[in-house]
């Protein structure tokens, strides 16, 4: 106790006297010349960083992307992509953008398009209507007219993050306040397993076997919910998931369910076996050739190439045992790959936090037939 | 030496302790957020207890005044930084949302939707608390403040952040928003912090 008192005394006196510049001393005491020198050094260092950062910031338009890759801005931020009535729809922070699939040119939005911020989900239903999920509600476009419904910030779904149409024709809406189903009476909460009601939803998917997969947002309380035949089951780390934040869910052509999981620097892409067995997961990450452990999105294109998007590290494309990392220098509009779409012409669209990349259909195969090397990039 | 600064600071620290512990108890707040809310109040209250037990009330009052000045300067700098972000977005037509981070903080901390009033309050409260906390740390290191000292402190804070999250730094290098906010904006924050604290310290000295 005496020792602690002594150290406290030493600390308080030296901190108050030394660092205020009133007395030179030892330890953490800092005199004026040292302080000024450190200031100059830090400012020079920051200036160097600023200059280093300034270059790319002002030459971003001069990056020579891969052949057939075009960066498009606006839109400046893309969370979701869909093809509807022969046009590409991109949703993001600033609302909707409409693009020509051949040229990538931005087209005027249809008359009556409502103002929508933070569009996170786009869906084309079986009737061919476009659904838009955004921060304050849900909108539907039938090609002529818009229909809208507002969401409450407190009741499910809250700000909309995900949409899915089930095989029985229901439109399910996931959001920051939980899961809801749309009916003629409006949005009604979907019964979830005990303890999961009201949890923020990030991803929704219904597989070929009519099982509903719900990816939750929380890195500590999230995980994956699976509903089959009215029975829910919750999956977490103990079931083999790399992370409890499930950012995206999809199914590949072989029937495997893929989960993009992670937050910050942690996570992984987890795949079920070919039967979509929810008890058997294999997760991959940076050591397996991905751009980082955190995975934002998984997408399989028509060549069988798997695209794995990240938040800070660009993307990786994997085909069989080969992988290729992609960054802004390759033609990505930003480092965070948040949405992908392959349109009916075969063009690929990559939405990021900094815009959109259009890859012409002729340039989408990144690996040559000869499997020795990919076409450019870093393997 | 008046006890008002000590009592005000103790009340604030106790409030933050209560909020932080409630957040952990409800099981919603991630630990890293809780730690950044609890660390300084816990340390401050422990130090105050030691000084009180040792009957060093003058030293306690001096430190309380110093930290309160840092808190005020930190808040002023953080508010100025928010105004700067709005201004730079308008002036240079940069495509970013200057107030995106606060609702996201709130959603992560409370588990509630980002548009919910409680989440918004928590997110803004956290944002302002981080600014105030850094202001107090700066005031503890350099009670007299000053423009250069403020710039240096902001530079060190940002360099430390980038060192912890190199991916964020690497991704930001090709980004105008990163340069405008992460470099120039943070230096502006440091300049306001240093100048405000210097002014407060001078006023206090004059009054004393």
Coordinates of C-alpha atoms in Angstrom, one line a residue:
Chain A
X1 CA 0.0 0.0 0.0
X2 CA 2.8 2.4 0.9
X3 CA 4.5 1.5 -2.4
X4 CA 1.3 2.2 -4.3
X5 CA 0.9 5.6 -2.5
X6 CA 4.5 6.4 -3.3
X7 CA 4.1 5.6 -7.0
X8 CA 0.9 7.6 -7.3
X9 CA 2.6 10.5 -5.7
X10 CA 5.5 10.3 -8.1
X11 CA 3.2 10.0 -11.1
X12 CA 1.0 12.9 -10.2
X13 CA 3.8 15.3 -9.5
X14 CA 5.8 14.3 -12.5
X15 CA 2.9 14.4 -14.8
X16 CA 1.7 17.8 -13.7
X17 CA 5.0 19.4 -13.4
X18 CA 6.9 17.8 -16.2
X19 CA 4.4 17.7 -19.0
X20 CA 3.2 21.2 -18.4
X21 CA 6.8 22.3 -19.2
X22 CA 7.4 23.8 -15.8
X23 CA 10.2 21.5 -14.8
X24 CA 12.6 19.2 -16.5
X25 CA 12.8 15.7 -15.1
X26 CA 13.0 12.1 -15.9
X27 CA 10.7 9.5 -17.3
X28 CA 7.7 11.1 -19.0
X29 CA 8.9 14.6 -18.5
X30 CA 9.2 16.5 -21.8
X31 CA 11.1 19.8 -22.2
X32 CA 10.3 22.5 -24.8
X33 CA 13.1 21.6 -27.4
X34 CA 12.1 17.9 -27.3
X35 CA 8.5 18.8 -27.6
X36 CA 9.1 21.1 -30.6
X37 CA 11.3 18.5 -32.2
X38 CA 8.7 15.8 -31.8
X39 CA 6.1 18.2 -33.2
X40 CA 8.1 18.9 -36.3
X41 CA 8.9 15.3 -36.8
X42 CA 5.3 14.2 -36.5
X43 CA 4.0 17.0 -38.8
X44 CA 6.7 16.1 -41.4
X45 CA 5.6 12.4 -41.1
X46 CA 1.9 13.3 -41.4
X47 CA 2.8 15.6 -44.3
X48 CA 4.6 12.8 -46.1
X49 CA 1.5 10.6 -45.6
X50 CA -0.7 13.3 -46.8
X51 CA 1.4 13.7 -49.9
X52 CA 1.5 10.0 -50.4
X53 CA -2.3 9.9 -50.1
X54 CA -2.8 13.0 -52.2
X55 CA -1.2 11.4 -55.3
X56 CA -3.7 8.5 -55.6
X57 CA -6.6 10.7 -54.6
X58 CA -5.9 13.0 -57.5
X59 CA -5.0 10.4 -60.0
X60 CA -7.9 8.0 -59.3
X61 CA -9.3 8.8 -62.7
X62 CA -6.0 7.8 -64.3
X63 CA -5.9 4.3 -63.0
X64 CA -5.7 2.0 -66.0
X65 CA -8.0 -0.9 -65.2
X66 CA -8.0 -4.3 -66.9
X67 CA -9.2 -4.4 -70.4
X68 CA -13.0 -4.5 -70.5
X69 CA -13.3 -3.1 -67.0
X70 CA -14.9 0.3 -66.6
X71 CA -15.4 2.3 -63.4
X72 CA -18.7 4.1 -63.2
X73 CA -19.5 7.0 -60.9
X74 CA -22.2 7.9 -60.1
X75 CA -23.4 5.9 -58.3
X76 CA -20.9 6.7 -55.6
X77 CA -21.9 3.9 -53.3
X78 CA -23.6 0.6 -54.2
X79 CA -25.1 -1.9 -51.8
X80 CA -27.4 -3.8 -54.1
X81 CA -27.8 -4.6 -57.8
X82 CA -30.6 -5.9 -60.0
X83 CA -31.5 -6.2 -63.7
X84 CA -35.1 -5.1 -64.4
X85 CA -36.7 -4.5 -67.7
X86 CA -33.4 -4.5 -69.6
X87 CA -31.8 -2.0 -67.3
X88 CA -29.3 -2.2 -64.4
X89 CA -30.6 -0.8 -61.1
X90 CA -28.0 0.1 -58.4
X91 CA -29.0 1.0 -54.9
X92 CA -26.9 2.6 -52.3
X93 CA -26.4 5.5 -49.9
X94 CA -27.7 8.1 -52.3
X95 CA -30.8 6.1 -53.4
X96 CA -31.3 4.4 -56.8
X97 CA -29.4 4.8 -60.0
X98 CA -30.4 3.4 -63.4
X99 CA -27.8 2.3 -65.9
X100 CA -27.7 1.1 -69.5
X101 CA -26.2 -2.5 -69.5
X102 CA -24.4 -2.0 -72.8
X103 CA -22.7 1.4 -72.3
X104 CA -22.9 1.8 -68.5
X105 CA -24.4 5.2 -69.0
X106 CA -26.5 6.6 -66.2
X107 CA -30.2 6.9 -67.3
X108 CA -32.9 9.1 -65.9
X109 CA -35.0 7.4 -63.2
X110 CA -38.7 6.8 -64.1
X111 CA -41.1 9.5 -63.2
X112 CA -42.4 9.3 -59.7
X113 CA -39.4 7.4 -58.3
X114 CA -39.5 8.2 -54.6
X115 CA -36.5 9.6 -52.7
X116 CA -34.8 6.7 -50.9
X117 CA -31.6 6.8 -48.9
X118 CA -29.4 3.9 -48.0
X119 CA -30.9 1.3 -50.3
X120 CA -29.6 -2.0 -49.1
X121 CA -31.7 -4.6 -51.0
X122 CA -33.1 -5.0 -54.4
X123 CA -35.3 -7.9 -55.5
X124 CA -37.1 -8.9 -58.8
X125 CA -40.1 -11.1 -57.9
X126 CA -41.6 -13.8 -60.0
X127 CA -44.2 -11.3 -61.4
X128 CA -41.3 -9.2 -62.7
X129 CA -41.7 -6.4 -60.2
X130 CA -38.7 -4.5 -58.7
X131 CA -38.6 -4.3 -54.9
X132 CA -36.4 -1.7 -53.1
X133 CA -35.5 -2.0 -49.5
X134 CA -34.2 1.2 -47.9
X135 CA -33.6 3.0 -44.6
X136 CA -37.2 4.2 -44.1
X137 CA -39.2 1.6 -46.0
X138 CA -40.0 -0.6 -48.9
X139 CA -40.9 0.4 -52.5
X140 CA -42.2 -1.6 -55.4
X141 CA -42.0 -0.7 -59.1
X142 CA -44.2 -2.6 -61.6
X143 CA -42.7 -0.8 -64.7
X144 CA -45.1 2.0 -64.6
X145 CA -46.1 2.9 -61.0
X146 CA -44.4 3.0 -57.7
X147 CA -46.0 1.6 -54.5
X148 CA -44.5 2.4 -51.1
X149 CA -44.7 1.4 -47.5
X150 CA -42.9 2.9 -44.6
X151 CA -41.2 1.0 -41.8
X152 CA -41.1 1.8 -38.1
X153 CA -37.7 2.3 -36.5
X154 CA -38.8 0.1 -33.6
X155 CA -40.9 -2.7 -35.1
X156 CA -39.7 -5.4 -37.5
X157 CA -38.2 -5.1 -40.0
X158 CA -36.9 -1.5 -39.2
X159 CA -34.5 -0.1 -41.7
X160 CA -34.5 -2.7 -44.5
X161 CA -31.3 -4.7 -45.2
X162 CA -32.5 -7.8 -47.1
X163 CA -35.3 -9.1 -49.2
X164 CA -36.4 -12.5 -50.4
X165 CA -39.4 -14.0 -52.2
X166 CA -40.1 -17.5 -51.0
X167 CA -41.4 -20.4 -53.1
X168 CA -44.8 -20.0 -51.6
X169 CA -44.9 -16.4 -52.8
X170 CA -44.3 -14.5 -49.6
X171 CA -42.1 -11.4 -49.6
X172 CA -39.9 -11.5 -46.5
X173 CA -38.2 -8.4 -45.4
X174 CA -35.1 -8.4 -43.1
X175 CA -34.0 -5.3 -41.3
X176 CA -32.2 -3.8 -38.3
X177 CA -35.2 -4.6 -36.1
X178 CA -35.8 -8.2 -37.2
X179 CA -37.7 -10.1 -39.8
X180 CA -41.2 -9.3 -41.2
X181 CA -43.5 -10.7 -43.9
X182 CA -45.5 -8.5 -46.3
X183 CA -49.2 -9.2 -46.6
X184 CA -52.2 -7.2 -47.7
X185 CA -52.4 -5.9 -44.2
X186 CA -48.9 -4.6 -44.2
X187 CA -45.7 -5.8 -42.6
X188 CA -46.0 -8.3 -39.8
X189 CA -43.2 -9.8 -37.7
X190 CA -42.2 -13.3 -38.5
X191 CA -42.0 -15.6 -35.5
X192 CA -38.4 -16.3 -34.7
X193 CA -36.8 -18.8 -32.3
X194 CA -36.7 -17.8 -28.6
X195 CA -34.2 -15.0 -28.0
X196 CA -33.8 -14.2 -31.7
X197 CA -36.8 -12.0 -32.1
X198 CA -35.8 -8.4 -33.0
X199 CA -32.3 -9.3 -33.8
X200 CA -30.9 -7.3 -36.7
X201 CA -30.9 -9.3 -40.0
X202 CA -28.2 -8.8 -42.7
X203 CA -28.9 -11.5 -45.2
X204 CA -31.9 -13.6 -46.4
X205 CA -31.8 -16.5 -48.8
X206 CA -34.2 -19.4 -49.7
X207 CA -32.4 -22.4 -51.1
X208 CA -33.6 -24.8 -53.8
X209 CA -35.1 -27.0 -51.1
X210 CA -37.3 -24.2 -49.8
X211 CA -35.2 -23.8 -46.6
X212 CA -35.0 -20.2 -45.4
X213 CA -31.6 -18.9 -44.3
X214 CA -31.4 -15.8 -42.1
X215 CA -28.0 -14.2 -41.5
X216 CA -27.8 -12.1 -38.4
X217 CA -25.8 -8.9 -37.9
X218 CA -24.4 -8.9 -34.4
X219 CA -20.7 -10.0 -34.1
X220 CA -21.4 -11.2 -30.6
X221 CA -25.1 -12.3 -30.6
X222 CA -25.6 -13.1 -34.3
X223 CA -25.2 -16.2 -36.2
X224 CA -27.4 -18.1 -38.7
X225 CA -31.0 -19.2 -38.5
X226 CA -32.4 -21.9 -40.7
X227 CA -36.1 -22.5 -41.1
X228 CA -37.4 -25.7 -42.7
X229 CA -41.0 -26.9 -42.5
X230 CA -41.8 -24.4 -39.8
X231 CA -39.0 -25.5 -37.5
X232 CA -36.2 -23.0 -36.8
X233 CA -32.6 -23.9 -35.9
X234 CA -29.9 -21.5 -34.8
X235 CA -26.3 -22.0 -35.8
X236 CA -23.2 -20.4 -34.4
X237 CA -19.5 -20.9 -33.9
X238 CA -20.0 -24.3 -32.3
X239 CA -21.6 -25.4 -35.5
X240 CA -18.5 -24.4 -37.5
X241 CA -19.2 -20.9 -38.6
X242 CA -16.1 -18.7 -38.9
X243 CA -17.9 -15.6 -37.4
X244 CA -21.4 -14.7 -36.0
X245 CA -21.9 -11.8 -38.4
X246 CA -23.3 -13.2 -41.6
X247 CA -23.0 -10.7 -44.4
X248 CA -24.3 -12.6 -47.3
X249 CA -25.8 -16.0 -48.2
X250 CA -25.9 -17.7 -51.6
X251 CA -26.0 -21.2 -53.1
X252 CA -23.7 -22.4 -55.8
X253 CA -24.5 -24.6 -58.8
X254 CA -23.5 -27.7 -57.0
X255 CA -26.0 -27.0 -54.2
X256 CA -23.6 -25.8 -51.6
X257 CA -24.7 -23.0 -49.3
X258 CA -22.1 -20.3 -49.0
X259 CA -21.9 -17.8 -46.1
X260 CA -19.9 -14.6 -46.2
X261 CA -19.1 -13.9 -42.6
X262 CA -17.0 -11.5 -40.6
X263 CA -16.4 -8.0 -39.2
X264 CA -13.2 -5.9 -39.0
X265 CA -10.4 -8.3 -39.8
X266 CA -12.0 -11.6 -38.7
X267 CA -14.4 -14.0 -40.4
X268 CA -14.3 -16.3 -43.4
X269 CA -16.3 -17.8 -46.2
X270 CA -18.1 -20.9 -45.1
X271 CA -19.5 -23.6 -47.4
X272 CA -21.8 -26.4 -46.6
X273 CA -21.5 -29.8 -48.4
X274 CA -23.2 -30.4 -51.7
X275 CA -26.5 -31.3 -50.1
X276 CA -26.6 -28.0 -48.3
X277 CA -26.2 -29.9 -45.0
X278 CA -26.4 -27.3 -42.3
X279 CA -24.3 -29.4 -39.9
X280 CA -21.2 -29.6 -42.2
X281 CA -19.3 -26.4 -42.8
X282 CA -15.8 -25.7 -44.3
X283 CA -14.5 -22.2 -43.8
X284 CA -11.8 -20.5 -45.8
X285 CA -9.9 -17.2 -45.4
X286 CA -6.8 -15.2 -46.2
X287 CA -4.5 -18.2 -45.9
X288 CA -6.6 -20.0 -48.5
X289 CA -6.1 -17.3 -51.1
X290 CA -8.9 -14.9 -50.1
X291 CA -8.1 -11.2 -49.9
X292 CA -8.8 -11.2 -46.1
X293 CA -10.5 -13.3 -43.5
X294 CA -13.4 -10.9 -43.4
X295 CA -15.7 -11.8 -46.3
X296 CA -18.5 -9.4 -47.4
X297 CA -19.9 -11.3 -50.3
X298 CA -19.7 -14.6 -52.2
X299 CA -20.7 -14.8 -55.9
X300 CA -20.4 -17.5 -58.5
X301 CA -20.3 -16.4 -62.1
X302 CA -21.2 -18.3 -65.3
X303 CA -17.6 -19.5 -65.7
X304 CA -17.7 -21.1 -62.2
X305 CA -15.4 -18.5 -60.8
X306 CA -16.1 -17.6 -57.2
X307 CA -15.8 -14.0 -56.2
X308 CA -15.1 -13.2 -52.6
X309 CA -15.5 -9.5 -51.6
X310 CA -14.0 -7.9 -48.5
X311 CA -14.5 -4.7 -46.6
X312 CA -10.9 -3.2 -46.8
X313 CA -8.9 -5.5 -49.1
X314 CA -10.6 -5.7 -52.4
X315 CA -11.6 -9.1 -53.7
X316 CA -10.3 -12.5 -54.6
X317 CA -11.5 -14.7 -57.5
X318 CA -11.1 -18.5 -57.1
X319 CA -11.4 -21.1 -59.7
X320 CA -10.7 -24.7 -58.7
X321 CA -7.2 -24.5 -57.0
X322 CA -6.3 -21.1 -58.5
X323 CA -6.9 -17.7 -56.9
X324 CA -6.4 -14.2 -58.0
X325 CA -6.5 -11.1 -55.8
X326 CA -8.0 -7.9 -57.2
X327 CA -7.5 -4.3 -56.0
X328 CA -8.3 -0.8 -57.2
X329 CA -5.5 -0.9 -59.7
X330 CA -7.2 -3.8 -61.4
X331 CA -10.4 -1.7 -61.9
X332 CA -12.3 -2.2 -58.7
X333 CA -14.1 1.1 -57.9
X334 CA -13.4 0.7 -54.2
X335 CA -11.9 -1.8 -51.7
X336 CA -15.3 -2.8 -50.2
X337 CA -17.0 -5.1 -52.6
X338 CA -20.7 -5.1 -51.5
X339 CA -22.8 -6.3 -54.4
X340 CA -22.4 -8.3 -57.6
X341 CA -24.7 -9.1 -60.6
X342 CA -24.2 -10.9 -63.9
X343 CA -26.7 -9.4 -66.3
X344 CA -28.5 -11.2 -69.2
X345 CA -25.7 -10.1 -71.6
X346 CA -23.0 -11.7 -69.5
X347 CA -21.6 -8.5 -68.2
X348 CA -20.5 -8.4 -64.6
X349 CA -21.3 -5.5 -62.3
X350 CA -19.4 -5.0 -59.1
X351 CA -20.8 -2.5 -56.5
X352 CA -18.5 -1.0 -53.9
X353 CA -18.4 1.8 -51.4
X354 CA -16.8 4.0 -54.1
X355 CA -18.9 3.2 -57.1
X356 CA -19.5 0.6 -59.7
X357 CA -17.3 -1.5 -62.0
X358 CA -18.7 -2.9 -65.2
X359 CA -16.8 -5.9 -66.7
X360 CA -17.6 -6.5 -70.3
X361 CA -18.9 -10.0 -71.0
X362 CA -15.8 -10.6 -73.1
X363 CA -13.5 -10.0 -70.2
X364 CA -15.2 -11.9 -67.4
X365 CA -13.1 -15.0 -67.6
X366 CA -10.1 -14.2 -65.4
X367 CA -8.3 -17.5 -65.8
X368 CA -7.1 -18.8 -69.1
X369 CA -7.8 -22.3 -70.3
X370 CA -4.2 -23.1 -69.6
X371 CA -4.2 -23.4 -65.9
X372 CA -0.6 -22.3 -65.4
X373 CA -1.4 -18.7 -64.6
X374 CA -4.3 -16.3 -64.3
X375 CA -4.6 -13.3 -66.6
X376 CA -2.6 -10.7 -64.7
X377 CA -3.2 -9.7 -61.1
X378 CA -1.5 -11.3 -58.1
X379 CA -1.8 -15.0 -57.5
Chain B
X1 CA -9.6 25.8 -4.5
X2 CA -13.2 25.2 -5.4
X3 CA -14.6 21.6 -5.4
X4 CA -17.1 22.3 -8.2
X5 CA -14.9 20.9 -11.1
X6 CA -14.2 17.8 -9.0
X7 CA -17.8 17.2 -8.3
X8 CA -18.8 17.8 -11.9
X9 CA -16.2 15.4 -13.2
X10 CA -17.1 12.8 -10.6
X11 CA -20.8 13.1 -11.6
X12 CA -19.9 12.7 -15.3
X13 CA -17.6 9.7 -14.6
X14 CA -20.2 8.0 -12.4
X15 CA -22.9 8.5 -15.1
X16 CA -20.6 7.0 -17.7
X17 CA -19.7 4.1 -15.4
X18 CA -23.4 3.5 -15.0
X19 CA -24.2 3.6 -18.7
X20 CA -21.2 1.4 -19.6
X21 CA -22.0 -1.2 -17.0
X22 CA -25.7 -1.1 -18.0
X23 CA -24.7 -1.7 -21.6
X24 CA -22.6 -4.7 -20.6
X25 CA -25.2 -6.0 -18.3
X26 CA -27.9 -5.9 -20.9
X27 CA -25.6 -7.9 -23.1
X28 CA -25.8 -5.6 -26.1
X29 CA -22.7 -3.5 -26.0
X30 CA -19.5 -5.0 -27.5
X31 CA -16.6 -5.1 -25.0
X32 CA -14.4 -2.8 -27.0
X33 CA -17.0 0.0 -26.9
X34 CA -17.6 -0.6 -23.2
X35 CA -13.9 -0.4 -22.5
X36 CA -13.5 2.9 -24.3
X37 CA -16.4 4.3 -22.2
X38 CA -15.3 2.8 -18.9
X39 CA -11.5 3.1 -18.9
X40 CA -11.1 6.8 -18.2
X41 CA -13.9 7.2 -15.7
X42 CA -12.6 4.2 -13.8
X43 CA -9.1 5.5 -13.8
X44 CA -10.2 9.0 -12.9
X45 CA -12.4 7.9 -10.0
X46 CA -9.7 5.6 -8.7
X47 CA -7.1 8.4 -8.8
X48 CA -9.6 10.8 -7.1
X49 CA -10.1 8.2 -4.3
X50 CA -6.4 7.9 -3.7
X51 CA -5.9 11.6 -3.6
X52 CA -8.9 12.0 -1.3
X53 CA -7.6 9.4 1.1
X54 CA -4.2 11.1 1.0
X55 CA -6.0 14.4 1.7
X56 CA -4.4 16.0 -1.4
X57 CA -7.5 18.0 -2.2
X58 CA -5.6 20.9 -3.8
X59 CA -4.0 18.5 -6.3
X60 CA -7.3 16.8 -6.9
X61 CA -9.0 20.1 -7.7
X62 CA -6.1 21.2 -10.0
X63 CA -6.3 18.0 -11.9
X64 CA -10.1 18.2 -12.1
X65 CA -9.9 21.7 -13.5
X66 CA -7.3 20.5 -16.0
X67 CA -9.5 17.6 -17.2
X68 CA -12.6 19.7 -17.3
X69 CA -10.8 22.2 -19.6
X70 CA -9.7 19.3 -21.7
X71 CA -13.2 17.9 -21.9
X72 CA -14.6 21.3 -23.0
X73 CA -11.8 21.7 -25.6
X74 CA -12.4 18.2 -26.8
X75 CA -16.1 18.8 -27.2
X76 CA -15.5 22.1 -29.0
X77 CA -13.0 20.4 -31.4
X78 CA -15.3 17.5 -32.1
X79 CA -18.2 19.8 -32.9
X80 CA -16.0 21.9 -35.1
X81 CA -14.8 18.8 -36.8
X82 CA -18.4 17.8 -37.6
X83 CA -19.1 21.3 -39.0
X84 CA -15.9 20.9 -41.1
X85 CA -17.1 17.6 -42.5
X86 CA -20.4 19.2 -43.6
X87 CA -18.5 22.2 -45.1
X88 CA -15.9 20.2 -47.0
X89 CA -18.7 17.9 -48.4
X90 CA -20.5 21.0 -49.7
X91 CA -17.5 22.9 -50.9
X92 CA -15.8 20.1 -52.8
X93 CA -18.9 18.1 -53.6
X94 CA -17.4 15.0 -52.1
X95 CA -19.8 12.1 -52.0
X96 CA -19.9 11.0 -48.4
X97 CA -22.4 11.2 -45.5
X98 CA -20.8 13.3 -42.8
X99 CA -23.1 11.8 -40.1
X100 CA -23.1 8.2 -41.1
X101 CA -20.9 6.9 -38.4
X102 CA -23.0 8.0 -35.4
X103 CA -26.1 5.8 -36.2
X104 CA -23.8 2.9 -36.9
X105 CA -22.1 3.3 -33.5
X106 CA -25.5 3.5 -31.9
X107 CA -26.7 0.4 -33.7
X108 CA -23.7 -1.6 -32.7
X109 CA -23.8 -0.3 -29.1
X110 CA -27.5 -0.8 -28.4
X111 CA -28.5 -3.5 -30.8
X112 CA -31.4 -1.3 -31.8
X113 CA -32.1 -0.1 -35.4
X114 CA -29.9 2.8 -36.5
X115 CA -32.9 5.0 -36.9
X116 CA -34.1 4.4 -33.3
X117 CA -33.9 7.5 -31.1
X118 CA -32.0 5.6 -28.4
X119 CA -29.5 4.2 -30.9
X120 CA -29.0 7.7 -32.4
X121 CA -28.5 9.2 -28.9
X122 CA -26.1 6.5 -28.0
X123 CA -24.1 6.9 -31.2
X124 CA -23.9 10.7 -30.9
X125 CA -23.1 10.4 -27.2
X126 CA -20.3 7.9 -27.9
X127 CA -18.9 10.1 -30.7
X128 CA -18.8 13.2 -28.5
X129 CA -17.4 11.2 -25.5
X130 CA -14.5 10.0 -27.6
X131 CA -13.8 13.6 -28.6
X132 CA -14.1 14.7 -25.0
X133 CA -12.0 11.9 -23.7
X134 CA -9.2 12.6 -26.1
X135 CA -9.4 16.3 -25.1
X136 CA -8.9 15.2 -21.4
X137 CA -5.9 13.0 -22.4
X138 CA -4.4 16.0 -24.3
X139 CA -5.0 18.3 -21.3
X140 CA -3.3 15.8 -19.0
X141 CA -0.3 15.7 -21.3
X142 CA -0.2 19.4 -22.2
X143 CA -2.3 21.5 -19.9
X144 CA -1.4 24.8 -21.6
X145 CA -2.6 23.4 -25.0
X146 CA -1.4 25.3 -28.1
X147 CA -1.8 25.0 -31.8
X148 CA 1.3 23.0 -32.5
X149 CA 0.7 20.7 -29.6
X150 CA -2.8 20.1 -30.7
X151 CA -1.7 19.3 -34.3
X152 CA 1.0 17.0 -32.9
X153 CA -1.6 15.2 -30.7
X154 CA -4.1 14.8 -33.5
X155 CA -1.3 13.4 -35.7
X156 CA -0.3 10.9 -33.1
X157 CA -3.9 9.8 -32.5
X158 CA -4.4 9.3 -36.2
X159 CA -1.1 7.5 -36.7
X160 CA -1.9 5.2 -33.8
X161 CA -5.3 4.5 -35.3
X162 CA -3.8 3.7 -38.7
X163 CA -1.1 1.5 -37.0
X164 CA -3.9 -0.5 -35.4
X165 CA -6.0 -0.8 -38.6
X166 CA -3.5 -0.9 -41.5
X167 CA -6.2 -2.1 -43.9
X168 CA -8.2 1.0 -43.3
X169 CA -5.2 3.2 -43.9
X170 CA -4.2 1.3 -47.1
X171 CA -7.8 1.4 -48.4
X172 CA -8.0 5.1 -47.7
X173 CA -4.9 6.2 -49.5
X174 CA -6.7 6.3 -52.8
X175 CA -9.6 8.1 -51.4
X176 CA -10.3 11.8 -51.5
X177 CA -12.7 11.5 -48.5
X178 CA -10.0 9.8 -46.5
X179 CA -7.6 12.7 -47.2
X180 CA -10.2 15.4 -46.5
X181 CA -11.4 13.9 -43.3
X182 CA -8.7 11.5 -42.0
X183 CA -5.7 13.8 -42.6
X184 CA -6.8 17.4 -43.0
X185 CA -9.9 17.0 -40.9
X186 CA -8.1 15.4 -38.0
X187 CA -5.4 18.1 -38.1
X188 CA -8.2 20.7 -38.0
X189 CA -9.6 18.9 -35.0
X190 CA -6.2 19.0 -33.3
X191 CA -5.8 22.7 -34.1
X192 CA -9.1 23.6 -32.6
X193 CA -8.4 21.4 -29.6
X194 CA -5.0 22.9 -29.0
X195 CA -6.2 26.5 -29.5
X196 CA -9.3 26.1 -27.3
X197 CA -7.3 24.5 -24.5
X198 CA -4.7 27.2 -24.7
X199 CA -7.4 29.9 -24.5
X200 CA -9.1 28.1 -21.6
X201 CA -5.7 27.7 -19.7
X202 CA -4.9 31.4 -20.3
X203 CA -8.4 32.5 -19.1
X204 CA -8.0 30.3 -16.0
X205 CA -4.5 31.7 -15.2
X206 CA -5.8 35.3 -15.6
X207 CA -8.8 34.6 -13.4
X208 CA -6.5 32.9 -10.8

